[in-house]
Amino acid sequence: MVNQEDRIIIRTENVNFYYGEFQALTDVSMAFETNRVTALIGPSGCGKSTLLRLLNRMNDLIDGCRVEGRILFEGRNIYEPDVDPVEVRRRIGMVFQKPNPFPKSIFNNITYGPRLAGVSGKADLEALVERSLRQAVLWDEVKDILGQSAMMLSGGQQQRLCIARALAMKPDILLMDEPTSALDPISTAKIEELIEELKKTYTIIIVTHNMQQAARVSDFTGFFYLGKMIEFNVTEKIFTKPDMKQTEDYITGRFG
Amino acid sequence: MTTTAIRYRYIKQTVFFGLVRLSAFILALALGGILAYIIVHGISALSWEFVTQPPREAMTKGGIMPAIVGTFYLTVGAIAVGLPLGIVSAVYLTEYARQGPVIRVIRIGINCLAGVPSVVFGLFGLGFFVVMLKFGSSILAGSLTLGFLILPTIIGASEEALKSVPQTFREASLALGVSKWQTILRIVLPTALPGILTGSILGLGRAAGETAPIMFTAAAFFTAKLPTSVFDEVMALPYHIYVLATAGTNIEETRPLQYGTVLVLILLVLGIDLVAILIRATIRRRKKW
Ligand SMILES: Nc1ncnc2c1ncn2[C@@H]1O[C@H](COP(=O)(O)OP(=O)(O)OP(=O)(O)O)[C@@H](O)[C@H]1O
Ligand SMILES: [Mg+2]
């Protein structure tokens, strides 16, 4: 066992996933530790995003898809019929590959989710905005322009805003699907620093195509190939002496 | 390639572009011609009195104020009926309905509705709203009829606008633990609204000039008083033109009035279209996704 059992916050058990006839994931069992960063790596199309979106039920939006197996979040299968996916998504936030702020002001981008979840009162909302923006290391850059449209920000700022927006819901887990792939090196470095900081409070699961990034930011790494989890271990081990030949080939750039 | 082949292609291209240019030119000419003709004939009738006074002396003198007011009420009524219904239908069709045979049939139905001649809407309005529901010939019955007439246009425009809302907006909202319904209400609809309005208003402009749907359901031959409730009959510009041009006792004598009324109607419709164009231009400037 790779993980410490008592630290596991979410785990998949023998998960198969189908888009219609096409099987995108095969028998995936892995566990994620709380307050740790777990990276998912693997060649394009191997099912990393699919797995990530399974963890907060974002795949529910896709017509004709099907899940087998269990995904236990704090011991409870989130695919039980009586589980509300909206509730799951409140506790498991997500940051997407392309920054996707709403065409609203910076302030309203952040308060959008919390307001609908019942947070009200000007002071509370303002405090929440400041807290979230500080956590996403964006506060100093935008504190004077909170009323301006989020669309005016740079790509890197937009992505940090999206992180702040997700954090404002105070989730337990933050899923990040290639959060820096659309960004320049400086913004990327900022977000990597941010991840380091965020793991004190949150559990982070990040998909990345950037090997250095996975090595730098993560504690655990899972390597996927053709819908299967090939190897899952402490990041250092994966990047220094992986058990599987496929993993080694991928990491050293021999395929992928 | 041989030089003759190149020459041949060049000639083909020239001829083709020539034809395209010609058809665009004919279109502009037709529109310009109609406008110019109406302006030349109608401008003399336009005056402050014409737009602020009711008709006098068996409609051979005076103005057309009650018809302007009537058309205004009918247009506002039509949008009040058509817009909510159309938006809700479009939301259902694009956001909720599972694509399948049932939805296909509904879509075909909507397309057919768009092709139904307007006089059929008029007769339906007469049979259903005026007679069966006992609304009488009234603003209410006329607005409902016009509302249904423009419904397919509004649904079409709304569906287009809803589909053009980036999927990433929906995902971003849902990923925050916001329900689908709230996502549609707070993110999708506000983003689509300008597009919905633009398309709907353009449809409305056409409806404002329709005669057939209102002649049995709302339009009065003549009434000098302004409506006080939605159950009142009103005069309306298109019907007034029809009356002056066909049923008056002095058709020749009222020619200038007819052209004047046509001019006012056209200005009104162009004004409505202008509003739509302005809305679209504003969003284009603001839109950043
Ligand atoms: N909505 C969908 N419908 C059908 N098939 C899909 C859908 N989304 C993904 N797939 C397929 O499932 C497989 C896994 O896709 P997924 O997006 O999870 O890969 P990925 O590992 O995230 O790849 P990338 O690194 O390119 O983002 C791919 O073969 C893809 O074609
Ligand atoms: Mg992916």
Short mmCIF file of N, CA and C in Angstrom, two decimals, chain B residues 78-235:
data_model
loop_
_atom_site.label_atom_id
_atom_site.label_comp_id
_atom_site.label_asym_id
_atom_site.label_seq_id
_atom_site.Cartn_x
_atom_site.Cartn_y
_atom_site.Cartn_z
N ALA B 78 -47.40 41.80 -27.73
CA ALA B 78 -46.87 40.61 -28.42
C ALA B 78 -45.56 40.17 -27.80
N ILE B 79 -44.72 41.12 -27.48
CA ILE B 79 -43.42 40.74 -26.89
C ILE B 79 -43.63 40.21 -25.48
N ALA B 80 -44.60 40.80 -24.76
CA ALA B 80 -44.89 40.32 -23.39
C ALA B 80 -45.39 38.88 -23.42
N VAL B 81 -46.10 38.52 -24.48
CA VAL B 81 -46.59 37.15 -24.59
C VAL B 81 -45.49 36.23 -25.14
N GLY B 82 -44.85 36.68 -26.23
CA GLY B 82 -43.94 35.81 -26.96
C GLY B 82 -42.61 35.60 -26.28
N LEU B 83 -42.08 36.65 -25.64
CA LEU B 83 -40.72 36.54 -25.10
C LEU B 83 -40.61 35.50 -23.97
N PRO B 84 -41.43 35.61 -22.91
CA PRO B 84 -41.29 34.62 -21.84
C PRO B 84 -41.53 33.20 -22.33
N LEU B 85 -42.59 33.04 -23.11
CA LEU B 85 -42.93 31.71 -23.62
C LEU B 85 -41.81 31.17 -24.51
N GLY B 86 -41.30 32.04 -25.37
CA GLY B 86 -40.25 31.62 -26.29
C GLY B 86 -38.97 31.26 -25.56
N ILE B 87 -38.60 32.08 -24.57
CA ILE B 87 -37.35 31.81 -23.84
C ILE B 87 -37.46 30.51 -23.06
N VAL B 88 -38.60 30.33 -22.40
CA VAL B 88 -38.78 29.11 -21.62
C VAL B 88 -38.73 27.88 -22.54
N SER B 89 -39.39 27.98 -23.70
CA SER B 89 -39.35 26.84 -24.64
C SER B 89 -37.93 26.56 -25.08
N ALA B 90 -37.19 27.63 -25.41
CA ALA B 90 -35.83 27.44 -25.90
C ALA B 90 -34.94 26.85 -24.82
N VAL B 91 -35.13 27.30 -23.57
CA VAL B 91 -34.35 26.75 -22.47
C VAL B 91 -34.64 25.25 -22.35
N TYR B 92 -35.92 24.91 -22.43
CA TYR B 92 -36.27 23.50 -22.35
C TYR B 92 -35.60 22.71 -23.48
N LEU B 93 -35.73 23.23 -24.69
CA LEU B 93 -35.22 22.50 -25.85
C LEU B 93 -33.70 22.34 -25.83
N THR B 94 -32.99 23.41 -25.43
CA THR B 94 -31.53 23.32 -25.51
C THR B 94 -30.89 22.79 -24.23
N GLU B 95 -31.48 23.09 -23.08
CA GLU B 95 -30.79 22.75 -21.84
C GLU B 95 -31.31 21.49 -21.16
N TYR B 96 -32.59 21.20 -21.31
CA TYR B 96 -33.14 20.10 -20.55
C TYR B 96 -33.49 18.89 -21.38
N ALA B 97 -34.15 19.12 -22.52
CA ALA B 97 -34.70 17.99 -23.26
C ALA B 97 -33.59 17.06 -23.71
N ARG B 98 -33.83 15.77 -23.55
CA ARG B 98 -32.91 14.79 -24.13
C ARG B 98 -33.19 14.74 -25.62
N GLN B 99 -32.13 14.90 -26.41
CA GLN B 99 -32.33 14.88 -27.85
C GLN B 99 -32.84 13.50 -28.26
N GLY B 100 -33.95 13.50 -28.96
CA GLY B 100 -34.54 12.23 -29.38
C GLY B 100 -35.70 12.49 -30.30
N PRO B 101 -36.49 11.45 -30.60
CA PRO B 101 -37.59 11.61 -31.56
C PRO B 101 -38.61 12.67 -31.13
N VAL B 102 -38.94 12.69 -29.84
CA VAL B 102 -39.96 13.63 -29.38
C VAL B 102 -39.52 15.07 -29.66
N ILE B 103 -38.26 15.35 -29.31
CA ILE B 103 -37.75 16.69 -29.53
C ILE B 103 -37.69 17.02 -31.01
N ARG B 104 -37.36 16.01 -31.81
CA ARG B 104 -37.32 16.26 -33.26
C ARG B 104 -38.69 16.68 -33.77
N VAL B 105 -39.71 15.97 -33.28
CA VAL B 105 -41.07 16.30 -33.71
C VAL B 105 -41.43 17.73 -33.26
N ILE B 106 -41.09 18.06 -32.02
CA ILE B 106 -41.38 19.41 -31.53
C ILE B 106 -40.69 20.46 -32.41
N ARG B 107 -39.42 20.19 -32.75
CA ARG B 107 -38.67 21.11 -33.60
C ARG B 107 -39.34 21.29 -34.95
N ILE B 108 -39.76 20.16 -35.54
CA ILE B 108 -40.43 20.25 -36.85
C ILE B 108 -41.69 21.09 -36.69
N GLY B 109 -42.40 20.85 -35.59
CA GLY B 109 -43.61 21.62 -35.32
C GLY B 109 -43.33 23.11 -35.29
N ILE B 110 -42.26 23.48 -34.60
CA ILE B 110 -41.92 24.90 -34.49
C ILE B 110 -41.59 25.48 -35.87
N ASN B 111 -40.84 24.70 -36.65
CA ASN B 111 -40.51 25.17 -38.00
C ASN B 111 -41.76 25.35 -38.85
N CYS B 112 -42.70 24.40 -38.71
CA CYS B 112 -43.96 24.52 -39.48
C CYS B 112 -44.70 25.78 -39.05
N LEU B 113 -44.72 26.00 -37.74
CA LEU B 113 -45.40 27.18 -37.21
C LEU B 113 -44.85 28.44 -37.85
N ALA B 114 -43.53 28.46 -38.05
CA ALA B 114 -42.90 29.63 -38.66
C ALA B 114 -43.36 29.81 -40.10
N GLY B 115 -43.78 28.71 -40.74
CA GLY B 115 -44.17 28.81 -42.14
C GLY B 115 -45.66 29.03 -42.34
N VAL B 116 -46.43 29.00 -41.24
CA VAL B 116 -47.88 29.17 -41.37
C VAL B 116 -48.20 30.61 -41.78
N PRO B 117 -49.03 30.79 -42.81
CA PRO B 117 -49.38 32.15 -43.24
C PRO B 117 -50.03 32.93 -42.10
N SER B 118 -49.77 34.23 -42.08
CA SER B 118 -50.21 35.00 -40.92
C SER B 118 -51.74 35.08 -40.82
N VAL B 119 -52.40 34.95 -41.96
CA VAL B 119 -53.87 35.03 -41.90
C VAL B 119 -54.42 33.83 -41.12
N VAL B 120 -53.70 32.72 -41.15
CA VAL B 120 -54.14 31.55 -40.39
C VAL B 120 -54.05 31.84 -38.89
N PHE B 121 -52.98 32.54 -38.52
CA PHE B 121 -52.88 32.97 -37.12
C PHE B 121 -54.06 33.87 -36.77
N GLY B 122 -54.41 34.74 -37.71
CA GLY B 122 -55.53 35.66 -37.48
C GLY B 122 -56.82 34.89 -37.24
N LEU B 123 -57.07 33.89 -38.07
CA LEU B 123 -58.30 33.12 -37.93
C LEU B 123 -58.28 32.30 -36.64
N PHE B 124 -57.09 31.77 -36.31
CA PHE B 124 -56.97 31.03 -35.06
C PHE B 124 -57.27 31.96 -33.88
N GLY B 125 -56.70 33.16 -33.93
CA GLY B 125 -56.93 34.13 -32.86
C GLY B 125 -58.41 34.46 -32.74
N LEU B 126 -59.05 34.61 -33.90
CA LEU B 126 -60.49 34.91 -33.90
C LEU B 126 -61.26 33.77 -33.24
N GLY B 127 -60.99 32.57 -33.69
CA GLY B 127 -61.72 31.42 -33.18
C GLY B 127 -61.44 31.16 -31.71
N PHE B 128 -60.17 31.26 -31.33
CA PHE B 128 -59.80 30.84 -29.98
C PHE B 128 -59.91 31.97 -28.96
N PHE B 129 -59.17 33.05 -29.21
CA PHE B 129 -59.14 34.12 -28.19
C PHE B 129 -60.40 34.98 -28.22
N VAL B 130 -60.82 35.37 -29.41
CA VAL B 130 -61.94 36.31 -29.51
C VAL B 130 -63.25 35.64 -29.15
N VAL B 131 -63.49 34.47 -29.78
CA VAL B 131 -64.80 33.84 -29.62
C VAL B 131 -64.82 32.88 -28.42
N MET B 132 -63.90 31.89 -28.46
CA MET B 132 -63.99 30.85 -27.45
C MET B 132 -63.68 31.38 -26.05
N LEU B 133 -62.57 32.11 -25.91
CA LEU B 133 -62.22 32.64 -24.60
C LEU B 133 -62.94 33.96 -24.31
N LYS B 134 -63.73 34.42 -25.26
CA LYS B 134 -64.58 35.61 -25.09
C LYS B 134 -63.79 36.88 -24.76
N PHE B 135 -62.59 37.00 -25.32
CA PHE B 135 -61.83 38.23 -25.11
C PHE B 135 -62.37 39.35 -25.99
N GLY B 136 -63.14 38.99 -27.00
CA GLY B 136 -63.62 39.98 -27.96
C GLY B 136 -62.48 40.48 -28.80
N SER B 137 -62.79 41.35 -29.75
CA SER B 137 -61.73 41.98 -30.52
C SER B 137 -61.06 42.99 -29.60
N SER B 138 -59.81 42.71 -29.22
CA SER B 138 -59.21 43.50 -28.13
C SER B 138 -57.69 43.46 -28.22
N ILE B 139 -57.07 44.38 -27.47
CA ILE B 139 -55.60 44.37 -27.38
C ILE B 139 -55.12 43.01 -26.91
N LEU B 140 -55.84 42.43 -25.94
CA LEU B 140 -55.44 41.15 -25.38
C LEU B 140 -55.41 40.07 -26.46
N ALA B 141 -56.53 39.95 -27.19
CA ALA B 141 -56.60 38.92 -28.22
C ALA B 141 -55.56 39.16 -29.31
N GLY B 142 -55.40 40.41 -29.71
CA GLY B 142 -54.44 40.74 -30.75
C GLY B 142 -53.00 40.47 -30.31
N SER B 143 -52.69 40.84 -29.07
CA SER B 143 -51.33 40.62 -28.56
C SER B 143 -51.02 39.13 -28.48
N LEU B 144 -52.01 38.37 -28.01
CA LEU B 144 -51.79 36.92 -27.93
C LEU B 144 -51.54 36.34 -29.32
N THR B 145 -52.37 36.77 -30.29
CA THR B 145 -52.20 36.26 -31.65
C THR B 145 -50.84 36.63 -32.22
N LEU B 146 -50.47 37.91 -32.08
CA LEU B 146 -49.14 38.34 -32.57
C LEU B 146 -48.03 37.64 -31.80
N GLY B 147 -48.24 37.45 -30.52
CA GLY B 147 -47.25 36.76 -29.69
C GLY B 147 -46.98 35.36 -30.21
N PHE B 148 -48.05 34.66 -30.56
CA PHE B 148 -47.87 33.31 -31.11
C PHE B 148 -47.23 33.36 -32.49
N LEU B 149 -47.57 34.42 -33.24
CA LEU B 149 -46.98 34.56 -34.58
C LEU B 149 -45.46 34.67 -34.50
N ILE B 150 -44.97 35.43 -33.51
CA ILE B 150 -43.52 35.63 -33.44
C ILE B 150 -42.82 34.58 -32.57
N LEU B 151 -43.62 33.69 -31.97
CA LEU B 151 -43.03 32.67 -31.11
C LEU B 151 -41.92 31.86 -31.79
N PRO B 152 -42.14 31.35 -33.01
CA PRO B 152 -41.07 30.56 -33.64
C PRO B 152 -39.78 31.38 -33.82
N THR B 153 -39.94 32.64 -34.17
CA THR B 153 -38.76 33.50 -34.33
C THR B 153 -38.02 33.64 -33.01
N ILE B 154 -38.79 33.86 -31.94
CA ILE B 154 -38.16 34.06 -30.63
C ILE B 154 -37.49 32.77 -30.16
N ILE B 155 -38.17 31.64 -30.37
CA ILE B 155 -37.56 30.36 -29.97
C ILE B 155 -36.27 30.15 -30.74
N GLY B 156 -36.33 30.40 -32.05
CA GLY B 156 -35.13 30.22 -32.88
C GLY B 156 -33.98 31.10 -32.42
N ALA B 157 -34.28 32.37 -32.23
CA ALA B 157 -33.23 33.31 -31.79
C ALA B 157 -32.69 32.89 -30.42
N SER B 158 -33.59 32.48 -29.52
CA SER B 158 -33.16 32.12 -28.17
C SER B 158 -32.30 30.86 -28.19
N GLU B 159 -32.71 29.88 -29.01
CA GLU B 159 -31.90 28.65 -29.09
C GLU B 159 -30.50 28.97 -29.58
N GLU B 160 -30.42 29.79 -30.62
CA GLU B 160 -29.11 30.19 -31.14
C GLU B 160 -28.28 30.84 -30.04
N ALA B 161 -28.91 31.80 -29.35
CA ALA B 161 -28.18 32.55 -28.32
C ALA B 161 -27.76 31.63 -27.18
N LEU B 162 -28.62 30.70 -26.79
CA LEU B 162 -28.27 29.79 -25.69
C LEU B 162 -27.14 28.86 -26.09
N LYS B 163 -27.18 28.41 -27.35
CA LYS B 163 -26.12 27.51 -27.81
C LYS B 163 -24.78 28.23 -27.89
N SER B 164 -24.82 29.54 -28.11
CA SER B 164 -23.55 30.25 -28.24
C SER B 164 -22.93 30.62 -26.89
N VAL B 165 -23.63 30.30 -25.80
CA VAL B 165 -23.01 30.51 -24.48
C VAL B 165 -21.96 29.41 -24.30
N PRO B 166 -20.70 29.78 -24.05
CA PRO B 166 -19.66 28.76 -23.97
C PRO B 166 -19.97 27.70 -22.92
N GLN B 167 -19.74 26.46 -23.29
CA GLN B 167 -19.96 25.34 -22.38
C GLN B 167 -19.14 25.52 -21.10
N THR B 168 -17.98 26.20 -21.23
CA THR B 168 -17.10 26.37 -20.07
C THR B 168 -17.78 27.19 -18.97
N PHE B 169 -18.69 28.08 -19.34
CA PHE B 169 -19.42 28.85 -18.32
C PHE B 169 -20.30 27.93 -17.49
N ARG B 170 -20.99 27.04 -18.20
CA ARG B 170 -21.87 26.10 -17.50
C ARG B 170 -21.04 25.23 -16.56
N GLU B 171 -19.92 24.71 -17.10
CA GLU B 171 -19.07 23.82 -16.30
C GLU B 171 -18.54 24.55 -15.08
N ALA B 172 -18.09 25.78 -15.29
CA ALA B 172 -17.52 26.53 -14.17
C ALA B 172 -18.55 26.67 -13.07
N SER B 173 -19.78 26.97 -13.43
CA SER B 173 -20.81 27.17 -12.43
C SER B 173 -21.17 25.86 -11.73
N LEU B 174 -21.38 24.82 -12.52
CA LEU B 174 -21.75 23.53 -11.93
C LEU B 174 -20.64 23.01 -11.01
N ALA B 175 -19.38 23.25 -11.41
CA ALA B 175 -18.26 22.76 -10.61
C ALA B 175 -18.20 23.46 -9.26
N LEU B 176 -18.87 24.61 -9.14
CA LEU B 176 -18.90 25.31 -7.85
C LEU B 176 -20.01 24.78 -6.94
N GLY B 177 -20.67 23.73 -7.40
CA GLY B 177 -21.76 23.21 -6.60
C GLY B 177 -23.01 24.06 -6.71
N VAL B 178 -23.21 24.64 -7.89
CA VAL B 178 -24.43 25.39 -8.17
C VAL B 178 -25.33 24.47 -8.99
N SER B 179 -26.62 24.47 -8.68
CA SER B 179 -27.52 23.55 -9.37
C SER B 179 -27.69 23.97 -10.83
N LYS B 180 -28.17 23.04 -11.62
CA LYS B 180 -28.34 23.29 -13.05
C LYS B 180 -29.31 24.45 -13.28
N TRP B 181 -30.40 24.42 -12.52
CA TRP B 181 -31.42 25.47 -12.67
C TRP B 181 -30.83 26.85 -12.37
N GLN B 182 -30.09 26.95 -11.26
CA GLN B 182 -29.45 28.23 -10.91
C GLN B 182 -28.42 28.63 -11.95
N THR B 183 -27.71 27.65 -12.48
CA THR B 183 -26.71 27.94 -13.51
C THR B 183 -27.37 28.57 -14.73
N ILE B 184 -28.50 28.01 -15.12
CA ILE B 184 -29.21 28.56 -16.28
C ILE B 184 -29.70 29.96 -15.97
N LEU B 185 -30.27 30.11 -14.77
CA LEU B 185 -30.86 31.39 -14.40
C LEU B 185 -29.82 32.49 -14.24
N ARG B 186 -28.68 32.17 -13.60
CA ARG B 186 -27.72 33.22 -13.25
C ARG B 186 -26.61 33.40 -14.26
N ILE B 187 -26.28 32.36 -15.01
CA ILE B 187 -25.14 32.45 -15.92
C ILE B 187 -25.59 32.36 -17.39
N VAL B 188 -26.30 31.31 -17.71
CA VAL B 188 -26.60 31.05 -19.12
C VAL B 188 -27.55 32.12 -19.69
N LEU B 189 -28.66 32.35 -19.00
CA LEU B 189 -29.63 33.31 -19.53
C LEU B 189 -29.07 34.73 -19.61
N PRO B 190 -28.44 35.25 -18.55
CA PRO B 190 -27.89 36.61 -18.67
C PRO B 190 -26.89 36.73 -19.82
N THR B 191 -26.09 35.68 -20.03
CA THR B 191 -25.11 35.73 -21.10
C THR B 191 -25.81 35.72 -22.47
N ALA B 192 -26.88 34.96 -22.55
CA ALA B 192 -27.58 34.82 -23.84
C ALA B 192 -28.56 35.96 -24.10
N LEU B 193 -28.93 36.69 -23.05
CA LEU B 193 -30.04 37.63 -23.18
C LEU B 193 -29.91 38.65 -24.32
N PRO B 194 -28.76 39.30 -24.45
CA PRO B 194 -28.66 40.26 -25.57
C PRO B 194 -28.95 39.61 -26.92
N GLY B 195 -28.44 38.43 -27.14
CA GLY B 195 -28.69 37.71 -28.39
C GLY B 195 -30.17 37.38 -28.55
N ILE B 196 -30.77 36.96 -27.45
CA ILE B 196 -32.20 36.64 -27.47
C ILE B 196 -32.99 37.88 -27.86
N LEU B 197 -32.65 39.01 -27.20
CA LEU B 197 -33.39 40.24 -27.46
C LEU B 197 -33.22 40.70 -28.90
N THR B 198 -31.97 40.67 -29.39
CA THR B 198 -31.73 41.11 -30.76
C THR B 198 -32.61 40.35 -31.74
N GLY B 199 -32.54 39.02 -31.66
CA GLY B 199 -33.31 38.19 -32.59
C GLY B 199 -34.80 38.42 -32.45
N SER B 200 -35.24 38.52 -31.19
CA SER B 200 -36.67 38.66 -30.95
C SER B 200 -37.19 40.00 -31.45
N ILE B 201 -36.42 41.04 -31.24
CA ILE B 201 -36.88 42.37 -31.65
C ILE B 201 -36.96 42.46 -33.18
N LEU B 202 -36.00 41.84 -33.85
CA LEU B 202 -36.08 41.81 -35.31
C LEU B 202 -37.38 41.13 -35.76
N GLY B 203 -37.72 40.03 -35.08
CA GLY B 203 -38.97 39.35 -35.40
C GLY B 203 -40.16 40.24 -35.10
N LEU B 204 -40.05 40.96 -34.01
CA LEU B 204 -41.14 41.84 -33.60
C LEU B 204 -41.39 42.93 -34.65
N GLY B 205 -40.31 43.45 -35.20
CA GLY B 205 -40.44 44.49 -36.22
C GLY B 205 -41.32 44.03 -37.36
N ARG B 206 -41.16 42.77 -37.72
CA ARG B 206 -41.99 42.25 -38.80
C ARG B 206 -43.44 42.15 -38.34
N ALA B 207 -43.61 41.65 -37.11
CA ALA B 207 -44.96 41.45 -36.60
C ALA B 207 -45.72 42.77 -36.51
N ALA B 208 -44.99 43.85 -36.21
CA ALA B 208 -45.64 45.15 -36.05
C ALA B 208 -46.32 45.58 -37.34
N GLY B 209 -45.82 45.11 -38.47
CA GLY B 209 -46.39 45.51 -39.74
C GLY B 209 -47.43 44.55 -40.29
N GLU B 210 -47.73 43.48 -39.54
CA GLU B 210 -48.69 42.49 -40.03
C GLU B 210 -50.13 43.00 -39.93
N THR B 211 -50.92 42.76 -40.95
CA THR B 211 -52.33 43.15 -40.94
C THR B 211 -53.23 41.98 -40.60
N ALA B 212 -52.99 40.87 -41.27
CA ALA B 212 -53.92 39.74 -41.17
C ALA B 212 -54.15 39.25 -39.75
N PRO B 213 -53.10 39.11 -38.91
CA PRO B 213 -53.36 38.54 -37.59
C PRO B 213 -54.20 39.45 -36.70
N ILE B 214 -54.18 40.77 -36.97
CA ILE B 214 -54.91 41.65 -36.07
C ILE B 214 -56.27 42.08 -36.60
N MET B 215 -56.50 41.89 -37.90
CA MET B 215 -57.74 42.46 -38.43
C MET B 215 -58.99 41.79 -37.85
N PHE B 216 -58.87 40.52 -37.45
CA PHE B 216 -60.03 39.87 -36.82
C PHE B 216 -59.95 39.89 -35.30
N THR B 217 -58.79 40.23 -34.77
CA THR B 217 -58.61 40.01 -33.34
C THR B 217 -58.47 41.28 -32.50
N ALA B 218 -58.10 42.39 -33.15
CA ALA B 218 -57.82 43.56 -32.33
C ALA B 218 -58.16 44.89 -33.00
N ALA B 219 -58.06 44.91 -34.31
CA ALA B 219 -58.07 46.20 -34.99
C ALA B 219 -59.47 46.75 -35.20
N ALA B 220 -59.62 48.02 -34.88
CA ALA B 220 -60.88 48.71 -35.11
C ALA B 220 -60.78 49.49 -36.41
N PHE B 221 -61.89 49.56 -37.12
CA PHE B 221 -61.96 50.37 -38.34
C PHE B 221 -61.67 51.82 -37.99
N PHE B 222 -62.38 52.29 -37.00
CA PHE B 222 -62.16 53.65 -36.54
C PHE B 222 -62.56 53.79 -35.07
N THR B 223 -61.66 54.36 -34.29
CA THR B 223 -62.04 54.78 -32.94
C THR B 223 -61.13 55.94 -32.55
N ALA B 224 -61.75 57.01 -32.15
CA ALA B 224 -60.96 58.20 -31.84
C ALA B 224 -60.41 58.14 -30.42
N LYS B 225 -61.09 57.33 -29.58
CA LYS B 225 -60.63 57.32 -28.19
C LYS B 225 -59.51 56.29 -28.01
N LEU B 226 -58.67 56.58 -27.03
CA LEU B 226 -57.57 55.67 -26.77
C LEU B 226 -58.03 54.56 -25.85
N PRO B 227 -57.41 53.37 -25.95
CA PRO B 227 -57.86 52.25 -25.13
C PRO B 227 -57.61 52.52 -23.64
N THR B 228 -58.52 52.02 -22.81
CA THR B 228 -58.33 52.18 -21.36
C THR B 228 -58.09 50.84 -20.69
N SER B 229 -58.34 49.73 -21.41
CA SER B 229 -58.04 48.43 -20.83
C SER B 229 -57.62 47.48 -21.95
N VAL B 230 -57.10 46.31 -21.55
CA VAL B 230 -56.64 45.36 -22.56
C VAL B 230 -57.80 44.73 -23.31
N PHE B 231 -59.03 44.99 -22.86
CA PHE B 231 -60.18 44.43 -23.57
C PHE B 231 -60.74 45.40 -24.60
N ASP B 232 -60.07 46.55 -24.76
CA ASP B 232 -60.53 47.51 -25.76
C ASP B 232 -59.97 47.19 -27.14
N GLU B 233 -60.78 47.54 -28.15
CA GLU B 233 -60.31 47.47 -29.51
C GLU B 233 -59.41 48.67 -29.78
N VAL B 234 -58.47 48.53 -30.69
CA VAL B 234 -57.63 49.67 -31.03
C VAL B 234 -57.50 49.79 -32.54
N MET B 235 -57.16 51.00 -32.98
CA MET B 235 -56.74 51.14 -34.38
C MET B 235 -55.28 50.69 -34.45
#
